[in-house]
Amino acid sequence: MFQIGDSIVYPLHGAGVIEAIEKKEVLGEFRQYFVIKLSINNLQIMIPIENIAKLGLRPVSEYKNVEFILEQYLNGETDQSIPVKERFRLNTEKIKTGKIADCIEVVRDLSRIEGEKSLNSSEKQLLNKARAILMSELVLIDGITEKQIKQFS
């Protein structure tokens, strides 16, 4: 169970911090909600506590994983033979998982492709979203340096 002050990742929305736990009445039923401040767009959301597992919320990655993450980003393979529609579908699925490794693959692969040829507008939007989600998590990892974060941009 998460606590106030915990850094979390909400798939498709990015990372944030739990600011409060509030009890609210909705449709005559009282429920407890996490109040989460997301880094992307400085957004505040409320999520019913009983939906946390279903929505895939997870803690922000630990610093000990940063070297692996960076290695994957810098040296992982990019398959450029996948047709654009299929690549878009696969990358969207990866972002939906909420896993930092999947998000990094999307940023890495689309960045490499963009360096060689222009992406279509859908893939550009997906790359920007994946970058924002990745950056929102990286800045919340305890111990990560600005230099390490810049390697991902």
PDB file of N, CA, C and O in Angstrom, residues 16-59:
ATOM      1  N   GLY A  16       4.324  10.840 -10.371  1.00  0.00           N
ATOM      2  CA  GLY A  16       3.870  11.890  -9.475  1.00  0.00           C
ATOM      3  C   GLY A  16       4.066  11.486  -8.035  1.00  0.00           C
ATOM      4  O   GLY A  16       4.658  10.439  -7.739  1.00  0.00           O
ATOM      5  N   VAL A  17       3.559  12.330  -7.156  1.00  0.00           N
ATOM      6  CA  VAL A  17       3.711  12.110  -5.722  1.00  0.00           C
ATOM      7  C   VAL A  17       2.330  12.086  -5.076  1.00  0.00           C
ATOM      8  O   VAL A  17       1.465  12.915  -5.400  1.00  0.00           O
ATOM      9  N   ILE A  18       2.131  11.140  -4.175  1.00  0.00           N
ATOM     10  CA  ILE A  18       0.868  11.078  -3.435  1.00  0.00           C
ATOM     11  C   ILE A  18       0.892  12.194  -2.397  1.00  0.00           C
ATOM     12  O   ILE A  18       1.732  12.209  -1.508  1.00  0.00           O
ATOM     13  N   GLU A  19      -0.028  13.131  -2.545  1.00  0.00           N
ATOM     14  CA  GLU A  19      -0.074  14.289  -1.654  1.00  0.00           C
ATOM     15  C   GLU A  19      -0.997  14.097  -0.464  1.00  0.00           C
ATOM     16  O   GLU A  19      -0.786  14.688   0.589  1.00  0.00           O
ATOM     17  N   ALA A  20      -2.031  13.284  -0.657  1.00  0.00           N
ATOM     18  CA  ALA A  20      -3.005  13.111   0.428  1.00  0.00           C
ATOM     19  C   ALA A  20      -3.828  11.858   0.179  1.00  0.00           C
ATOM     20  O   ALA A  20      -3.834  11.292  -0.914  1.00  0.00           O
ATOM     21  N   ILE A  21      -4.511  11.445   1.229  1.00  0.00           N
ATOM     22  CA  ILE A  21      -5.527  10.390   1.133  1.00  0.00           C
ATOM     23  C   ILE A  21      -6.802  11.019   1.670  1.00  0.00           C
ATOM     24  O   ILE A  21      -6.838  11.504   2.801  1.00  0.00           O
ATOM     25  N   GLU A  22      -7.834  11.047   0.825  1.00  0.00           N
ATOM     26  CA  GLU A  22      -9.077  11.701   1.208  1.00  0.00           C
ATOM     27  C   GLU A  22     -10.245  10.740   1.101  1.00  0.00           C
ATOM     28  O   GLU A  22     -10.252   9.848   0.252  1.00  0.00           O
ATOM     29  N   LYS A  23     -11.216  10.961   1.950  1.00  0.00           N
ATOM     30  CA  LYS A  23     -12.447  10.188   1.908  1.00  0.00           C
ATOM     31  C   LYS A  23     -13.509  11.075   1.260  1.00  0.00           C
ATOM     32  O   LYS A  23     -13.736  12.209   1.693  1.00  0.00           O
ATOM     33  N   LYS A  24     -14.134  10.571   0.194  1.00  0.00           N
ATOM     34  CA  LYS A  24     -15.138  11.328  -0.549  1.00  0.00           C
ATOM     35  C   LYS A  24     -16.387  10.482  -0.728  1.00  0.00           C
ATOM     36  O   LYS A  24     -16.320   9.264  -0.829  1.00  0.00           O
ATOM     37  N   GLU A  25     -17.500  11.170  -0.811  1.00  0.00           N
ATOM     38  CA  GLU A  25     -18.766  10.494  -1.094  1.00  0.00           C
ATOM     39  C   GLU A  25     -19.085  10.665  -2.570  1.00  0.00           C
ATOM     40  O   GLU A  25     -19.134  11.787  -3.087  1.00  0.00           O
ATOM     41  N   VAL A  26     -19.274   9.543  -3.260  1.00  0.00           N
ATOM     42  CA  VAL A  26     -19.636   9.544  -4.668  1.00  0.00           C
ATOM     43  C   VAL A  26     -20.814   8.606  -4.844  1.00  0.00           C
ATOM     44  O   VAL A  26     -20.741   7.434  -4.468  1.00  0.00           O
ATOM     45  N   LEU A  27     -21.896   9.126  -5.372  1.00  0.00           N
ATOM     46  CA  LEU A  27     -23.118   8.352  -5.583  1.00  0.00           C
ATOM     47  C   LEU A  27     -23.580   7.671  -4.292  1.00  0.00           C
ATOM     48  O   LEU A  27     -23.974   6.509  -4.282  1.00  0.00           O
ATOM     49  N   GLY A  28     -23.486   8.407  -3.188  1.00  0.00           N
ATOM     50  CA  GLY A  28     -23.955   7.913  -1.901  1.00  0.00           C
ATOM     51  C   GLY A  28     -23.039   6.918  -1.221  1.00  0.00           C
ATOM     52  O   GLY A  28     -23.373   6.368  -0.182  1.00  0.00           O
ATOM     53  N   GLU A  29     -21.873   6.677  -1.803  1.00  0.00           N
ATOM     54  CA  GLU A  29     -20.936   5.714  -1.248  1.00  0.00           C
ATOM     55  C   GLU A  29     -19.613   6.410  -0.912  1.00  0.00           C
ATOM     56  O   GLU A  29     -19.076   7.164  -1.718  1.00  0.00           O
ATOM     57  N   PHE A  30     -19.117   6.156   0.301  1.00  0.00           N
ATOM     58  CA  PHE A  30     -17.838   6.744   0.710  1.00  0.00           C
ATOM     59  C   PHE A  30     -16.691   5.856   0.256  1.00  0.00           C
ATOM     60  O   PHE A  30     -16.737   4.637   0.410  1.00  0.00           O
ATOM     61  N   ARG A  31     -15.683   6.508  -0.309  1.00  0.00           N
ATOM     62  CA  ARG A  31     -14.479   5.805  -0.753  1.00  0.00           C
ATOM     63  C   ARG A  31     -13.254   6.626  -0.377  1.00  0.00           C
ATOM     64  O   ARG A  31     -13.319   7.842  -0.286  1.00  0.00           O
ATOM     65  N   GLN A  32     -12.126   5.913  -0.231  1.00  0.00           N
ATOM     66  CA  GLN A  32     -10.871   6.613   0.000  1.00  0.00           C
ATOM     67  C   GLN A  32     -10.158   6.778  -1.333  1.00  0.00           C
ATOM     68  O   GLN A  32     -10.163   5.868  -2.177  1.00  0.00           O
ATOM     69  N   TYR A  33      -9.549   7.945  -1.505  1.00  0.00           N
ATOM     70  CA  TYR A  33      -8.852   8.286  -2.730  1.00  0.00           C
ATOM     71  C   TYR A  33      -7.431   8.734  -2.430  1.00  0.00           C
ATOM     72  O   TYR A  33      -7.186   9.412  -1.431  1.00  0.00           O
ATOM     73  N   PHE A  34      -6.520   8.370  -3.331  1.00  0.00           N
ATOM     74  CA  PHE A  34      -5.201   8.968  -3.311  1.00  0.00           C
ATOM     75  C   PHE A  34      -5.297  10.256  -4.122  1.00  0.00           C
ATOM     76  O   PHE A  34      -5.832  10.255  -5.234  1.00  0.00           O
ATOM     77  N   VAL A  35      -4.775  11.329  -3.571  1.00  0.00           N
ATOM     78  CA  VAL A  35      -4.644  12.581  -4.307  1.00  0.00           C
ATOM     79  C   VAL A  35      -3.199  12.617  -4.786  1.00  0.00           C
ATOM     80  O   VAL A  35      -2.267  12.623  -3.983  1.00  0.00           O
ATOM     81  N   ILE A  36      -3.034  12.614  -6.111  1.00  0.00           N
ATOM     82  CA  ILE A  36      -1.707  12.498  -6.708  1.00  0.00           C
ATOM     83  C   ILE A  36      -1.405  13.731  -7.545  1.00  0.00           C
ATOM     84  O   ILE A  36      -2.216  14.134  -8.384  1.00  0.00           O
ATOM     85  N   LYS A  37      -0.247  14.302  -7.321  1.00  0.00           N
ATOM     86  CA  LYS A  37       0.234  15.434  -8.116  1.00  0.00           C
ATOM     87  C   LYS A  37       1.167  14.868  -9.165  1.00  0.00           C
ATOM     88  O   LYS A  37       2.238  14.350  -8.848  1.00  0.00           O
ATOM     89  N   LEU A  38       0.731  14.928 -10.436  1.00  0.00           N
ATOM     90  CA  LEU A  38       1.536  14.417 -11.539  1.00  0.00           C
ATOM     91  C   LEU A  38       2.456  15.516 -12.065  1.00  0.00           C
ATOM     92  O   LEU A  38       2.061  16.679 -12.140  1.00  0.00           O
ATOM     93  N   SER A  39       3.664  15.136 -12.450  1.00  0.00           N
ATOM     94  CA  SER A  39       4.641  16.093 -12.965  1.00  0.00           C
ATOM     95  C   SER A  39       4.222  16.648 -14.317  1.00  0.00           C
ATOM     96  O   SER A  39       4.411  17.831 -14.593  1.00  0.00           O
ATOM     97  N   ILE A  40       3.681  15.798 -15.161  1.00  0.00           N
ATOM     98  CA  ILE A  40       3.297  16.227 -16.505  1.00  0.00           C
ATOM     99  C   ILE A  40       2.080  17.141 -16.402  1.00  0.00           C
ATOM    100  O   ILE A  40       1.059  16.782 -15.818  1.00  0.00           O
ATOM    101  N   ASN A  41       2.207  18.305 -16.959  1.00  0.00           N
ATOM    102  CA  ASN A  41       1.145  19.321 -16.970  1.00  0.00           C
ATOM    103  C   ASN A  41       0.724  19.769 -15.575  1.00  0.00           C
ATOM    104  O   ASN A  41      -0.355  20.334 -15.411  1.00  0.00           O
ATOM    105  N   ASN A  42       1.535  19.468 -14.562  1.00  0.00           N
ATOM    106  CA  ASN A  42       1.241  19.915 -13.198  1.00  0.00           C
ATOM    107  C   ASN A  42      -0.203  19.568 -12.809  1.00  0.00           C
ATOM    108  O   ASN A  42      -0.937  20.379 -12.259  1.00  0.00           O
ATOM    109  N   LEU A  43      -0.600  18.361 -13.101  1.00  0.00           N
ATOM    110  CA  LEU A  43      -1.962  17.890 -12.932  1.00  0.00           C
ATOM    111  C   LEU A  43      -2.159  17.201 -11.589  1.00  0.00           C
ATOM    112  O   LEU A  43      -1.275  16.492 -11.119  1.00  0.00           O
ATOM    113  N   GLN A  44      -3.307  17.422 -10.963  1.00  0.00           N
ATOM    114  CA  GLN A  44      -3.654  16.729  -9.727  1.00  0.00           C
ATOM    115  C   GLN A  44      -4.842  15.815 -10.019  1.00  0.00           C
ATOM    116  O   GLN A  44      -5.844  16.258 -10.589  1.00  0.00           O
ATOM    117  N   ILE A  45      -4.712  14.540  -9.642  1.00  0.00           N
ATOM    118  CA  ILE A  45      -5.787  13.583  -9.889  1.00  0.00           C
ATOM    119  C   ILE A  45      -6.143  12.860  -8.598  1.00  0.00           C
ATOM    120  O   ILE A  45      -5.350  12.816  -7.660  1.00  0.00           O
ATOM    121  N   MET A  46      -7.337  12.286  -8.590  1.00  0.00           N
ATOM    122  CA  MET A  46      -7.780  11.473  -7.461  1.00  0.00           C
ATOM    123  C   MET A  46      -8.105  10.085  -7.993  1.00  0.00           C
ATOM    124  O   MET A  46      -8.839   9.945  -8.971  1.00  0.00           O
ATOM    125  N   ILE A  47      -7.550   9.076  -7.331  1.00  0.00           N
ATOM    126  CA  ILE A  47      -7.761   7.688  -7.752  1.00  0.00           C
ATOM    127  C   ILE A  47      -8.292   6.901  -6.563  1.00  0.00           C
ATOM    128  O   ILE A  47      -7.678   6.925  -5.489  1.00  0.00           O
ATOM    129  N   PRO A  48      -9.419   6.203  -6.739  1.00  0.00           N
ATOM    130  CA  PRO A  48      -9.913   5.364  -5.643  1.00  0.00           C
ATOM    131  C   PRO A  48      -8.861   4.320  -5.257  1.00  0.00           C
ATOM    132  O   PRO A  48      -8.273   3.665  -6.121  1.00  0.00           O
ATOM    133  N   ILE A  49      -8.623   4.184  -3.985  1.00  0.00           N
ATOM    134  CA  ILE A  49      -7.591   3.265  -3.500  1.00  0.00           C
ATOM    135  C   ILE A  49      -7.844   1.838  -3.976  1.00  0.00           C
ATOM    136  O   ILE A  49      -6.902   1.130  -4.331  1.00  0.00           O
ATOM    137  N   GLU A  50      -9.104   1.430  -4.055  1.00  0.00           N
ATOM    138  CA  GLU A  50      -9.373   0.048  -4.466  1.00  0.00           C
ATOM    139  C   GLU A  50      -9.046  -0.204  -5.944  1.00  0.00           C
ATOM    140  O   GLU A  50      -8.996  -1.345  -6.385  1.00  0.00           O
ATOM    141  N   ASN A  51      -8.812   0.856  -6.730  1.00  0.00           N
ATOM    142  CA  ASN A  51      -8.494   0.694  -8.152  1.00  0.00           C
ATOM    143  C   ASN A  51      -7.004   0.727  -8.463  1.00  0.00           C
ATOM    144  O   ASN A  51      -6.609   0.621  -9.612  1.00  0.00           O
ATOM    145  N   ILE A  52      -6.176   0.869  -7.443  1.00  0.00           N
ATOM    146  CA  ILE A  52      -4.741   1.040  -7.647  1.00  0.00           C
ATOM    147  C   ILE A  52      -4.143  -0.126  -8.443  1.00  0.00           C
ATOM    148  O   ILE A  52      -3.428   0.084  -9.419  1.00  0.00           O
ATOM    149  N   ALA A  53      -4.411  -1.341  -8.052  1.00  0.00           N
ATOM    150  CA  ALA A  53      -3.833  -2.509  -8.738  1.00  0.00           C
ATOM    151  C   ALA A  53      -4.354  -2.605 -10.165  1.00  0.00           C
ATOM    152  O   ALA A  53      -3.584  -2.869 -11.100  1.00  0.00           O
ATOM    153  N   LYS A  54      -5.640  -2.386 -10.349  1.00  0.00           N
ATOM    154  CA  LYS A  54      -6.252  -2.483 -11.671  1.00  0.00           C
ATOM    155  C   LYS A  54      -5.674  -1.451 -12.641  1.00  0.00           C
ATOM    156  O   LYS A  54      -5.522  -1.714 -13.829  1.00  0.00           O
ATOM    157  N   LEU A  55      -5.316  -0.272 -12.130  1.00  0.00           N
ATOM    158  CA  LEU A  55      -4.779   0.799 -12.971  1.00  0.00           C
ATOM    159  C   LEU A  55      -3.277   0.667 -13.218  1.00  0.00           C
ATOM    160  O   LEU A  55      -2.721   1.384 -14.034  1.00  0.00           O
ATOM    161  N   GLY A  56      -2.639  -0.232 -12.506  1.00  0.00           N
ATOM    162  CA  GLY A  56      -1.224  -0.490 -12.736  1.00  0.00           C
ATOM    163  C   GLY A  56      -0.269   0.490 -12.079  1.00  0.00           C
ATOM    164  O   GLY A  56       0.890   0.587 -12.492  1.00  0.00           O
ATOM    165  N   LEU A  57      -0.725   1.216 -11.054  1.00  0.00           N
ATOM    166  CA  LEU A  57       0.192   2.114 -10.359  1.00  0.00           C
ATOM    167  C   LEU A  57       1.323   1.323  -9.733  1.00  0.00           C
ATOM    168  O   LEU A  57       1.110   0.225  -9.228  1.00  0.00           O
ATOM    169  N   ARG A  58       2.501   1.881  -9.792  1.00  0.00           N
ATOM    170  CA  ARG A  58       3.679   1.220  -9.227  1.00  0.00           C
ATOM    171  C   ARG A  58       4.596   2.285  -8.644  1.00  0.00           C
ATOM    172  O   ARG A  58       4.495   3.458  -8.990  1.00  0.00           O
ATOM    173  N   PRO A  59       5.506   1.854  -7.766  1.00  0.00           N
ATOM    174  CA  PRO A  59       6.477   2.816  -7.233  1.00  0.00           C
ATOM    175  C   PRO A  59       7.441   3.262  -8.327  1.00  0.00           C
ATOM    176  O   PRO A  59       7.683   2.528  -9.291  1.00  0.00           O
TER     177      PRO A  59
END
